[in-house]
PDB file of C-alpha atoms in Angstrom:
ATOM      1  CA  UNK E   1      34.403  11.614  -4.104  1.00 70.00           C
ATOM      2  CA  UNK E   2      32.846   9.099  -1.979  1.00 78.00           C
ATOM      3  CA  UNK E   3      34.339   5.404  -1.766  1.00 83.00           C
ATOM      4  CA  UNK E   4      31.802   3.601  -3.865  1.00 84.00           C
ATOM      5  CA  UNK E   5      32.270   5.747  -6.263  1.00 85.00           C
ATOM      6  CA  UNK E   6      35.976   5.187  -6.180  1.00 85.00           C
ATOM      7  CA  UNK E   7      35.593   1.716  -5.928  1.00 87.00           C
ATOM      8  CA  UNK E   8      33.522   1.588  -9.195  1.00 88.00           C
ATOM      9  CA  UNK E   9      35.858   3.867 -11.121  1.00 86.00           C
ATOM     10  CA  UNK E  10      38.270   1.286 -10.621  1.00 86.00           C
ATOM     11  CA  UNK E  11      36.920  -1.290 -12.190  1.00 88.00           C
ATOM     12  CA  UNK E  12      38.715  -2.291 -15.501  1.00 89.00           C
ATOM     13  CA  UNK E  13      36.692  -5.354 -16.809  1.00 87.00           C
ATOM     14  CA  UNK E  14      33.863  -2.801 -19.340  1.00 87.00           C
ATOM     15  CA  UNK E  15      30.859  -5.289 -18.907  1.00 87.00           C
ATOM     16  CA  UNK E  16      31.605  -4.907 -14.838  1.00 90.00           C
ATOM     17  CA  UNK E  17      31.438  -1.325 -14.981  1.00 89.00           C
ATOM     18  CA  UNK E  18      28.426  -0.972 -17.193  1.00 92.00           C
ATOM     19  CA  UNK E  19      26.473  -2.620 -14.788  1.00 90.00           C
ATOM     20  CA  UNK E  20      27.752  -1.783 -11.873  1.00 88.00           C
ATOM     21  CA  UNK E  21      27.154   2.102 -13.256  1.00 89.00           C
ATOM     22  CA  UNK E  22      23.471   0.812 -13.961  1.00 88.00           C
ATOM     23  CA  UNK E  23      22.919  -0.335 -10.606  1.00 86.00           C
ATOM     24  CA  UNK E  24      24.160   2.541  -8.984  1.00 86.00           C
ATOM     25  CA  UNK E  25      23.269   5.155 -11.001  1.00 84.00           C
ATOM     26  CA  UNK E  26      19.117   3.372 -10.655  1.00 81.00           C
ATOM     27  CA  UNK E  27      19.906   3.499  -6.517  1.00 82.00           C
ATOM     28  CA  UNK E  28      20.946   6.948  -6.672  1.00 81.00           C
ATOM     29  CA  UNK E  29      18.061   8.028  -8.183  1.00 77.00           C
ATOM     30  CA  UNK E  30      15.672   6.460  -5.650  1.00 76.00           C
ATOM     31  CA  UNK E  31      17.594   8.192  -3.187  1.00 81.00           C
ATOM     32  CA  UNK E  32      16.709  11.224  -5.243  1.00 79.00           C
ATOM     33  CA  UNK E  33      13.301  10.900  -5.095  1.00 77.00           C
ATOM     34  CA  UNK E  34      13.112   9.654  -1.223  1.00 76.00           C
ATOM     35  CA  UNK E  35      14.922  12.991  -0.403  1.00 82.00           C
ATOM     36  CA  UNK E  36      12.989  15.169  -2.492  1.00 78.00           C
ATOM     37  CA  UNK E  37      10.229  13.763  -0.590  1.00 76.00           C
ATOM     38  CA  UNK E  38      11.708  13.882   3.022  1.00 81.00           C
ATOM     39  CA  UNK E  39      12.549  17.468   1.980  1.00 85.00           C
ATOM     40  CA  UNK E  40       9.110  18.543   0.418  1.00 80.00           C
ATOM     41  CA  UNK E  41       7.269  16.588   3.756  1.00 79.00           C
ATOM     42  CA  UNK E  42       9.524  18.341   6.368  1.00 84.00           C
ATOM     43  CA  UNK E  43       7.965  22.094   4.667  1.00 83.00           C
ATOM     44  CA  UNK E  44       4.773  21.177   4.852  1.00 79.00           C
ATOM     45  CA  UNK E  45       5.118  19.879   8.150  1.00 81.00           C
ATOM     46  CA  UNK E  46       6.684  22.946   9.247  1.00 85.00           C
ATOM     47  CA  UNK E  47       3.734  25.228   7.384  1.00 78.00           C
ATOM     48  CA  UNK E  48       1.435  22.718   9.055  1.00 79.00           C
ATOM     49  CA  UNK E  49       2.547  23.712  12.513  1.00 87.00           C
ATOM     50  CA  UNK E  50       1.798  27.923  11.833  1.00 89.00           C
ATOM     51  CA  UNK E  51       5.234  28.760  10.049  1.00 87.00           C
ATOM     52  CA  UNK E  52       4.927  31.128   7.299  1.00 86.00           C
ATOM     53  CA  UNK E  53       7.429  30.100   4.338  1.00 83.00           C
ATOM     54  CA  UNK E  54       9.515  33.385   5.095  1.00 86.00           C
ATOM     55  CA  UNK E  55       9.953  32.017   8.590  1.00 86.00           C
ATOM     56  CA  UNK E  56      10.786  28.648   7.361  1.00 86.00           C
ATOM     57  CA  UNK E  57      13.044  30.189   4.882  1.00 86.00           C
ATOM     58  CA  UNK E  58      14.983  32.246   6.972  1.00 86.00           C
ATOM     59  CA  UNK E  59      15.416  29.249   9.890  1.00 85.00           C
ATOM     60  CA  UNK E  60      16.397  27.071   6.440  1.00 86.00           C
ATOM     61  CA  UNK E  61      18.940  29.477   5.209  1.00 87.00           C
ATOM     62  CA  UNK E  62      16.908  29.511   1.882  1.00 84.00           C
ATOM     63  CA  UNK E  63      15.096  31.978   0.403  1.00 85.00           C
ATOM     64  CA  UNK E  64      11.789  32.538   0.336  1.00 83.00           C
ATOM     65  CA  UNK E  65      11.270  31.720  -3.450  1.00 82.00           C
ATOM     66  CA  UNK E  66      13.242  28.170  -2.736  1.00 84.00           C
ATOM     67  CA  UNK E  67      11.031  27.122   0.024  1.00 82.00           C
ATOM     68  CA  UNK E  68       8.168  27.773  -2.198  1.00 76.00           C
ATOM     69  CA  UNK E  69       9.631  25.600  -5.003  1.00 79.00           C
ATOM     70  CA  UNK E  70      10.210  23.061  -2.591  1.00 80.00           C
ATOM     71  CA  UNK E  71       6.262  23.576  -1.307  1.00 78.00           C
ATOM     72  CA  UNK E  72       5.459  22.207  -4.534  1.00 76.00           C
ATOM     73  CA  UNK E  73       7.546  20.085  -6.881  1.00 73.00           C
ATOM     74  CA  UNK E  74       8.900  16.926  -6.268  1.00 67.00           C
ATOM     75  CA  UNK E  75       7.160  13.473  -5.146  1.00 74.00           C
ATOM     76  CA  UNK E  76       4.186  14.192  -2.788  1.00 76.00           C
ATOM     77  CA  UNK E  77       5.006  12.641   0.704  1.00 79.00           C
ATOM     78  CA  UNK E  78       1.609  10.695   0.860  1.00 85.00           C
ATOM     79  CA  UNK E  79       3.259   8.677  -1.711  1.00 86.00           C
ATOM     80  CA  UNK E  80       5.260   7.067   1.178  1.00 85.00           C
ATOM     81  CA  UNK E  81       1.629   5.447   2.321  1.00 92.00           C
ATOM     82  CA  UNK E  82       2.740   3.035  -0.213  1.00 93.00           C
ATOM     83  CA  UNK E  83       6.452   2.781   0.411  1.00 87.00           C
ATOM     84  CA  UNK E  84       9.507   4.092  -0.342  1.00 84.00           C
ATOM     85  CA  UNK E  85      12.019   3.588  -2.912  1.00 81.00           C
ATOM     86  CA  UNK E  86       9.947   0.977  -4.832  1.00 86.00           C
ATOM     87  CA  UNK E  87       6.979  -0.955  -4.024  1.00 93.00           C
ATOM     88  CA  UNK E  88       5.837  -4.259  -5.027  1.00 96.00           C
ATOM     89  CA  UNK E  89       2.267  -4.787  -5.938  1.00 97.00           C
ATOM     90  CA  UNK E  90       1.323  -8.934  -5.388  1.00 97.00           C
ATOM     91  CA  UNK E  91      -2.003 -10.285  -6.907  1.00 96.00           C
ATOM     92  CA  UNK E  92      -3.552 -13.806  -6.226  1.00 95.00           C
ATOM     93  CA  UNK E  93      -3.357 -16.529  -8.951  1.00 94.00           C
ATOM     94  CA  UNK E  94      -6.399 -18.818  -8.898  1.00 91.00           C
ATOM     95  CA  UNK E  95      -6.384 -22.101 -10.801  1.00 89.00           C
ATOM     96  CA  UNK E  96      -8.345 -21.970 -14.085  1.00 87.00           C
ATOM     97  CA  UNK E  97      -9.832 -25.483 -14.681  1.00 87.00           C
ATOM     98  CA  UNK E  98     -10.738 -24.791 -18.303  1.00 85.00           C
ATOM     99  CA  UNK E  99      -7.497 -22.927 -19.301  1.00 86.00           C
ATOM    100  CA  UNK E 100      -5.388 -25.675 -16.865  1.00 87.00           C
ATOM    101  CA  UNK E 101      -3.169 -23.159 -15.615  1.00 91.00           C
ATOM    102  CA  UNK E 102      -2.605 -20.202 -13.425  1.00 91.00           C
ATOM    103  CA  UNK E 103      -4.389 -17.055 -13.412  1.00 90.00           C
ATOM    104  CA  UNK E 104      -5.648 -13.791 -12.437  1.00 89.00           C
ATOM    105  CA  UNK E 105      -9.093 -12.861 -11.617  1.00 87.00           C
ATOM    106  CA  UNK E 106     -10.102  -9.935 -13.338  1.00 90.00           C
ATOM    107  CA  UNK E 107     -10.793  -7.423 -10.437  1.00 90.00           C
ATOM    108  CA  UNK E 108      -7.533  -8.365  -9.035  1.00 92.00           C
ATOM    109  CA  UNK E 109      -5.693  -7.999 -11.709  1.00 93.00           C
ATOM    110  CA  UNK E 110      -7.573  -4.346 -12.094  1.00 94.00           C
ATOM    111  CA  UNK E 111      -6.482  -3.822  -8.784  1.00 95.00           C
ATOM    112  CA  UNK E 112      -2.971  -4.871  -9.280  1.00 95.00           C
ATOM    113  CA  UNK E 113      -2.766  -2.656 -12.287  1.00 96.00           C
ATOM    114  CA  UNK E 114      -4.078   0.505 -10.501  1.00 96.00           C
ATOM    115  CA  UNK E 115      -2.223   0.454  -7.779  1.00 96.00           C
ATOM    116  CA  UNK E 116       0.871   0.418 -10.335  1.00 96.00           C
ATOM    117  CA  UNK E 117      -0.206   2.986 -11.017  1.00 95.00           C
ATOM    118  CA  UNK E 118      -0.745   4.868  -8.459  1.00 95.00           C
ATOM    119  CA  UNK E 119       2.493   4.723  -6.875  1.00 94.00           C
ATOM    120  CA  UNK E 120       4.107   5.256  -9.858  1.00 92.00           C
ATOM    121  CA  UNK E 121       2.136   8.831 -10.000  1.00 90.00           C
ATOM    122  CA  UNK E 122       4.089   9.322  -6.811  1.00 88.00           C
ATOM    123  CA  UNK E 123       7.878   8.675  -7.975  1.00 85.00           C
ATOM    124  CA  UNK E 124       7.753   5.072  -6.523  1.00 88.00           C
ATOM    125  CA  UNK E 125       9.718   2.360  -8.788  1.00 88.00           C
ATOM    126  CA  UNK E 126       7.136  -0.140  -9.309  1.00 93.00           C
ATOM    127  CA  UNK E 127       7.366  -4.316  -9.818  1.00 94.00           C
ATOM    128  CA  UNK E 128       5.114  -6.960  -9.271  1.00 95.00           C
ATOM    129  CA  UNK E 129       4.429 -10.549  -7.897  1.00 95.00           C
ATOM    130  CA  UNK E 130       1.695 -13.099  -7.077  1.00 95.00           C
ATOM    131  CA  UNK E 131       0.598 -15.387  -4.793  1.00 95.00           C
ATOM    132  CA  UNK E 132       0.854 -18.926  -5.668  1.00 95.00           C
ATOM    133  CA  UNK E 133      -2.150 -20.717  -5.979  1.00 94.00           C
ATOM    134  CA  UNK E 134      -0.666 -22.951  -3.311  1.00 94.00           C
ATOM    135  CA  UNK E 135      -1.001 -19.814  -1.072  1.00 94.00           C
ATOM    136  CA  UNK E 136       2.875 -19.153  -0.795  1.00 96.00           C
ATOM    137  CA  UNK E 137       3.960 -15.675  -0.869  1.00 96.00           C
ATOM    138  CA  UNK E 138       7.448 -14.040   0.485  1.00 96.00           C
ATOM    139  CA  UNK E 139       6.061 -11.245   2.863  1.00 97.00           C
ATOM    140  CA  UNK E 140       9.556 -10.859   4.073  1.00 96.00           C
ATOM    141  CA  UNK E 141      10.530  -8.038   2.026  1.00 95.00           C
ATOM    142  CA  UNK E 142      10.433  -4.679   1.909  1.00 92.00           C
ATOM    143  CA  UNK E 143       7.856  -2.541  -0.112  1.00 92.00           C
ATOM    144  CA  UNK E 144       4.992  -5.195  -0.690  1.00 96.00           C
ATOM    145  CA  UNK E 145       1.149  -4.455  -1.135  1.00 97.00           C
ATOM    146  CA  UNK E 146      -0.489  -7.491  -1.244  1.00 97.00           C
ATOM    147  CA  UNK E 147      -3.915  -7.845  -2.602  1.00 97.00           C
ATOM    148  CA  UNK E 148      -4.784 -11.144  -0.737  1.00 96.00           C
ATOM    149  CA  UNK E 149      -7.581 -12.468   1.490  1.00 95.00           C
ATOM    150  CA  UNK E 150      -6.955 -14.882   4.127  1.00 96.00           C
ATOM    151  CA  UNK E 151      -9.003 -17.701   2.235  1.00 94.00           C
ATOM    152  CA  UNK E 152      -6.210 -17.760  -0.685  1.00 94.00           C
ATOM    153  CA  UNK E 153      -3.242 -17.790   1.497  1.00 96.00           C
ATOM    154  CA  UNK E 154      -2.396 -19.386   4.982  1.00 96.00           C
ATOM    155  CA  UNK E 155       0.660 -17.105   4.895  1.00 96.00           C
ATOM    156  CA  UNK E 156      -2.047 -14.247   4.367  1.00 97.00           C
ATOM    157  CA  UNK E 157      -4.140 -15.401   6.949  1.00 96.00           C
ATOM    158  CA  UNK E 158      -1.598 -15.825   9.511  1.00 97.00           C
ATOM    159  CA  UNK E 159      -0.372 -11.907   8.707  1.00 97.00           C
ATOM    160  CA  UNK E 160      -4.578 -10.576   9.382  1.00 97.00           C
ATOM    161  CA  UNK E 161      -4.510 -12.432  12.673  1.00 96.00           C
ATOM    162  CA  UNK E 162      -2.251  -9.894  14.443  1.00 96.00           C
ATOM    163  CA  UNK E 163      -4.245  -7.267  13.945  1.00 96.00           C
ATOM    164  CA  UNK E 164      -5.624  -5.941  17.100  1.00 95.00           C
ATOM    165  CA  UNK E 165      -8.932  -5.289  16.033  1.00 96.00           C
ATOM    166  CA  UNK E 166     -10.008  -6.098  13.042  1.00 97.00           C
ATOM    167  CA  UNK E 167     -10.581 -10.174  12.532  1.00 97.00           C
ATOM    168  CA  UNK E 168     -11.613 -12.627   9.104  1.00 97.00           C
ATOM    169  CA  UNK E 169     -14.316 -14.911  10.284  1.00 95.00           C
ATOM    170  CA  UNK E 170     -15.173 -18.201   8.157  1.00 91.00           C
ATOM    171  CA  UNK E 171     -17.791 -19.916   9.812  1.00 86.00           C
ATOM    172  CA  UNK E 172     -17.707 -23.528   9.378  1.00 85.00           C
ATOM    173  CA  UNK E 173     -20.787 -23.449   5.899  1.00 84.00           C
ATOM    174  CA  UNK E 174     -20.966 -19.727   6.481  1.00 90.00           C
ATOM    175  CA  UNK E 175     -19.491 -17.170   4.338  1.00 93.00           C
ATOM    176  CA  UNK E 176     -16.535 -14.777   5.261  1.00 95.00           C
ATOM    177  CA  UNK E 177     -17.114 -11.579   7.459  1.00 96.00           C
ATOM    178  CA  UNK E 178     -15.103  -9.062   9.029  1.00 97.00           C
ATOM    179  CA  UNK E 179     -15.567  -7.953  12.366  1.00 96.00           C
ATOM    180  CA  UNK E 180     -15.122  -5.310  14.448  1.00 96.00           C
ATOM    181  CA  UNK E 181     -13.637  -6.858  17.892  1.00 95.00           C
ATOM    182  CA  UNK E 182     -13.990  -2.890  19.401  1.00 93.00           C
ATOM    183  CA  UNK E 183     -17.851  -2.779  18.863  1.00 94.00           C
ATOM    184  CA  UNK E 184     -18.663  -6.681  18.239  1.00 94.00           C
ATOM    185  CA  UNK E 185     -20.295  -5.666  14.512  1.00 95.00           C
ATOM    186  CA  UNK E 186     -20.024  -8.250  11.985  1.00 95.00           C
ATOM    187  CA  UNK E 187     -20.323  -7.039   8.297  1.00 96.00           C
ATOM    188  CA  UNK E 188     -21.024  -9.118   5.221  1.00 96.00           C
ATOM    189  CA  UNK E 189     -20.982  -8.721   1.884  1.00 95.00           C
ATOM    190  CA  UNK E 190     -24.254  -8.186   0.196  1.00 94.00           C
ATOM    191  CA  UNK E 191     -23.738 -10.967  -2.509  1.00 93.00           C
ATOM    192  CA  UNK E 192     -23.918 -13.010   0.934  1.00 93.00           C
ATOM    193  CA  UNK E 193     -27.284 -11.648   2.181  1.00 91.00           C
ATOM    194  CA  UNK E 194     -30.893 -12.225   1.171  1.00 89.00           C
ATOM    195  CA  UNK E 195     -32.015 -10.374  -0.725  1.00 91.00           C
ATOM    196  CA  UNK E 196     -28.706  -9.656  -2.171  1.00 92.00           C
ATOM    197  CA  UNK E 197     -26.997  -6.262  -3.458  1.00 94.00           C
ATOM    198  CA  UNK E 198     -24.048  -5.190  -5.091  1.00 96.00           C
ATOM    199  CA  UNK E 199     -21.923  -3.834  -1.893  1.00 96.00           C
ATOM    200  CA  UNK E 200     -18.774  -5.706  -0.681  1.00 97.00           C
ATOM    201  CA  UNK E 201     -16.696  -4.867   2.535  1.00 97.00           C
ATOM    202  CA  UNK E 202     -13.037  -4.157   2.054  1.00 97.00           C
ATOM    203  CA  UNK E 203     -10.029  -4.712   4.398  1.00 98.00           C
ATOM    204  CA  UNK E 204      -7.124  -2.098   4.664  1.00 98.00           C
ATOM    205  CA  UNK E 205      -4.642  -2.305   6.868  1.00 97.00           C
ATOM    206  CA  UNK E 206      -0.085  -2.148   7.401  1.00 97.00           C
ATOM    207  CA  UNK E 207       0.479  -5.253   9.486  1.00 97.00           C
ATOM    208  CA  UNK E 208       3.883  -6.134  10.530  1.00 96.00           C
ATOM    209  CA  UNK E 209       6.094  -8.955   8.375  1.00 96.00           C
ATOM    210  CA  UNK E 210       6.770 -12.193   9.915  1.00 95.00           C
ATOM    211  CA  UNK E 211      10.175 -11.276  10.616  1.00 95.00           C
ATOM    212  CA  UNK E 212       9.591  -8.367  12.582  1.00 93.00           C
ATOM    213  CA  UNK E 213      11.660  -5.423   9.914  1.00 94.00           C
ATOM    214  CA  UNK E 214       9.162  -3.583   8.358  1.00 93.00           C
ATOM    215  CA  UNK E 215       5.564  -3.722   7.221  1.00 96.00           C
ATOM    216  CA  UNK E 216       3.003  -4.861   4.642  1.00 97.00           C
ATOM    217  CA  UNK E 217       0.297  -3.234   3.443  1.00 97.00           C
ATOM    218  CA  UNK E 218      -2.742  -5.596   3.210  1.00 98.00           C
ATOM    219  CA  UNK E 219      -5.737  -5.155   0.904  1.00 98.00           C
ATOM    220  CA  UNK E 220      -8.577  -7.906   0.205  1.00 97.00           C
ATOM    221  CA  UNK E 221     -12.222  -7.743  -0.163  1.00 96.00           C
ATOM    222  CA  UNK E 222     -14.561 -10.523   1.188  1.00 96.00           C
ATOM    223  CA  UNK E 223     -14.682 -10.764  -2.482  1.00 95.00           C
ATOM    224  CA  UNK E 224     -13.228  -9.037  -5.418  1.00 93.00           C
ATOM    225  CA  UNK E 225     -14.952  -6.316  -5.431  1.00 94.00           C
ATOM    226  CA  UNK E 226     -13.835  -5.147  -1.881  1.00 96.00           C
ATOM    227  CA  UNK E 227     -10.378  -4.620  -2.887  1.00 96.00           C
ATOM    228  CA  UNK E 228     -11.336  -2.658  -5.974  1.00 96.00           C
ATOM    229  CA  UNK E 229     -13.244  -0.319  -3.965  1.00 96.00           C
ATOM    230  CA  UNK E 230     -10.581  -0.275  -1.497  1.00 97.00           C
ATOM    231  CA  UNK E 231      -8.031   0.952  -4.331  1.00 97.00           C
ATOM    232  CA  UNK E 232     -10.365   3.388  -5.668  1.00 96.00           C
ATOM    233  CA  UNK E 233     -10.299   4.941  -2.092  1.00 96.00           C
ATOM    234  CA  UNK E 234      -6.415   5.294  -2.313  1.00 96.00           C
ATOM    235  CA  UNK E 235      -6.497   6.881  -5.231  1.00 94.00           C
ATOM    236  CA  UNK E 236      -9.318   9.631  -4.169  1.00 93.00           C
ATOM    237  CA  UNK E 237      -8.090  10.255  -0.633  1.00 91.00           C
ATOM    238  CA  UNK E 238      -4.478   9.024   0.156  1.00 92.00           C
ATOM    239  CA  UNK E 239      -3.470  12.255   1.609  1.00 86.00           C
ATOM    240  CA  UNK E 240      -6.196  12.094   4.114  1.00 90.00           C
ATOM    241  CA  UNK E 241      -5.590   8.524   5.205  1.00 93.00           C
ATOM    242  CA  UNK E 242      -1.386   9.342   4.797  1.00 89.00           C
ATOM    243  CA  UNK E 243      -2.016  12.525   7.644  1.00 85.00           C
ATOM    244  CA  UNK E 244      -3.822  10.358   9.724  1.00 91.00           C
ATOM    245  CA  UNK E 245      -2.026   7.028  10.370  1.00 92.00           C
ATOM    246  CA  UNK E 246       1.441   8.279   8.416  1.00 86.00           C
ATOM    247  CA  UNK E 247       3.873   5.154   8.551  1.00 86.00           C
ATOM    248  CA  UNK E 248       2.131   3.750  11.675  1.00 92.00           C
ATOM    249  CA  UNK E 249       1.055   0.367  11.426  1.00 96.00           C
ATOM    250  CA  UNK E 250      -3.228   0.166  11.352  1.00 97.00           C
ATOM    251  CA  UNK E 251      -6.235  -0.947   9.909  1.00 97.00           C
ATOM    252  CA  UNK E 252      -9.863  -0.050   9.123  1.00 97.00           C
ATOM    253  CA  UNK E 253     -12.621  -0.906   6.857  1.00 98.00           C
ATOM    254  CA  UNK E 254     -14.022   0.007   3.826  1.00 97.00           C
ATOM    255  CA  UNK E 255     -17.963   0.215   2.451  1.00 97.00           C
ATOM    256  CA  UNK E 256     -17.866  -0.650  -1.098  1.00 97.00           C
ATOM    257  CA  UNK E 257     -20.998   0.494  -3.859  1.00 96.00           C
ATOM    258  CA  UNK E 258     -20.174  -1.789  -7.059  1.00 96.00           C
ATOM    259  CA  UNK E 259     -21.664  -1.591 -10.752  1.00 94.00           C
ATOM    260  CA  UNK E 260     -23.400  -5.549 -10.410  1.00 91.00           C
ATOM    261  CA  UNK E 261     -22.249  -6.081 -13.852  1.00 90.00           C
ATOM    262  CA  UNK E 262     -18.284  -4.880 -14.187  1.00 90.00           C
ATOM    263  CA  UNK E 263     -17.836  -4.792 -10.201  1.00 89.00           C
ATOM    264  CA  UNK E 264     -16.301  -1.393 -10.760  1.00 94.00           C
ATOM    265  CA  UNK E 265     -16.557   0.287  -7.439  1.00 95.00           C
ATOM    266  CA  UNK E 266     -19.083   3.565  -7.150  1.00 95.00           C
ATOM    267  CA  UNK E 267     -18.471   4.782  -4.017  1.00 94.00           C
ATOM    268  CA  UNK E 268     -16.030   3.948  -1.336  1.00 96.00           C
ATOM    269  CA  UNK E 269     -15.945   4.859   2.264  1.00 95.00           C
ATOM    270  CA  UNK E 270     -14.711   3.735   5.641  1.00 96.00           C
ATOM    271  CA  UNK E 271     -16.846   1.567   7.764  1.00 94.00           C
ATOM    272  CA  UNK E 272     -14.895   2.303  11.039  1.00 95.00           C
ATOM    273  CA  UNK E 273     -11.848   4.315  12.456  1.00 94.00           C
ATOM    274  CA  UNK E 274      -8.600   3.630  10.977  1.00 96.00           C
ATOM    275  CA  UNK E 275      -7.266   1.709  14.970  1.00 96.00           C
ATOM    276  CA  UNK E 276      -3.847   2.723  14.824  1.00 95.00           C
ATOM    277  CA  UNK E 277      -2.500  -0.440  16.280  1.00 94.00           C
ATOM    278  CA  UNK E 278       0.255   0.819  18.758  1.00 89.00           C
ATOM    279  CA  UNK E 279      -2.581   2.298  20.312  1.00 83.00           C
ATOM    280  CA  UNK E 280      -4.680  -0.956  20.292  1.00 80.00           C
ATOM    281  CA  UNK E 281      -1.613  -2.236  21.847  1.00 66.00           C
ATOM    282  CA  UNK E 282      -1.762   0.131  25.239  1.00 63.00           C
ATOM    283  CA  UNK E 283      -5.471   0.984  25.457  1.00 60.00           C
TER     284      UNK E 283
END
């Protein structure tokens, strides 16, 4: 019997111990899930490297049948693209002169809401936040995906200009690119362009917090549309971009197709490498 355990057994006040139970009992079960994870991850890793399960099994001390089981159940480990334990999903709030108050655009909120669900589909507890239209937003915790472009959010803009490659341009009367530092390409959005059409560029990238302990993934779209598409490309392929950049912190770009009327993305694809950024950091 372990000592928190213990501890919380001892407790004689009821009200105490039915929360402290709660809170425990909600921790252990994250554990749970990271572990069936870790656990699931470490046998395909293994399979991954030319094991055969029987070989696996018999290294394990399973059997054969359990290592199979293991193969596939549980929480997929590209889930941990997003985070682990629980993630928090934070959407912009933009002042609504009409309605004089707060809210959310559309698209982001479609955004926000499917990448809810997403994670949940991969045993992640999910809450969510905003940023304020003031541009304030926490980034010092762990588990965020914000969906935030640097024009909302000084906080936001000061997390893009680390990255290594990538860079948010604002010409003074121009509108907002992204460019590529590594091959000097600029790309717009072709709402920007003459004539214009209905493709957006979209940002992806894990960038590290202010405070140095862990990461954030970043999503935005020089407008709304970007980040839709880029959620539509987690959804479709998060395994592939999970076996290529893992937990490592990177970034990349994303071509965006949208419906000009509902700005629901059509196709999605990346515009560029995903530049793994501790690689940046030496090359």
């Amino acid at each position: 019997m372990s000592d928190e355990l213990q501890r919380i057994m001892a407790i004689d006040d009821p009200y105490l111990l039915l929360r402290e139970v709660t809170t425990r009992l909600a921790a252990a079960q994250q554990e749970v899930t990271e572990l069936a994870r870790l656990r699931r991850r470490v046998v395909q890793d293994l399979h991954a490297q030319g094991m055969s399960y029987a070989q696996i099994a018999e290294k394990a001390g399973l059997s054969r049948g359990r290592i199979h089981q293991i193969r596939h159940t549980g929480p997929a480990p590209e889930g941990a693209f997003l985070g682990t334990g629980s993630v928090t999903v934070v959407t912009p709030l933009r002042w609504d002169d009409a309605k004089k108050r707060p809210v959310v655009a559309m698209a982001d909120m479609n955004s926000g809401k499917r990448l809810e669900e997403l994670a949940k589909s991969y045993g992640l507890d999910v809450s969510s936040g905003h940023v304020q239209v003031s541009g304030e937003v926490d980034l010092d915790r762990d588990g965020l995906v914000v969906v935030c472009g640097p024009g909302m959010s000084q906080a936001m803009r000061d997390l893009y200009a680390q990255d290594p490659v990538l860079a948010w341009e604002h010409p003074e009367g121009e509108p907002w690119a992204l460019v590529d530092r590594r091959t000097g390409t600029a790309y717009h959005a072709g709402a920007d362009l003459e004539p214009s059409r209905p493709h957006d560029v979209g940002y992806l990238g894990r960038l590290s917090r202010p405070d140095g302990n862990g990461s954030v993934l970043a999503i935005a779209g020089i407008h709304t549309a970007g980040s839709l598409g880029v959620v539509h490309l987690l959804a479709s392929d998060l395994s592939t971009l999970w076996g290529q950049v893992g937990e490592r912190n990177f970034s990349t770009l994303v071509s965006v197709e949208y419906d000009p009327e509902t700005e629901e993305p059509q196709s999605a694809e990346l515009l560029c490498p995903l530049y793994l950024h501790d690689e940046e950091a030496t090359a």
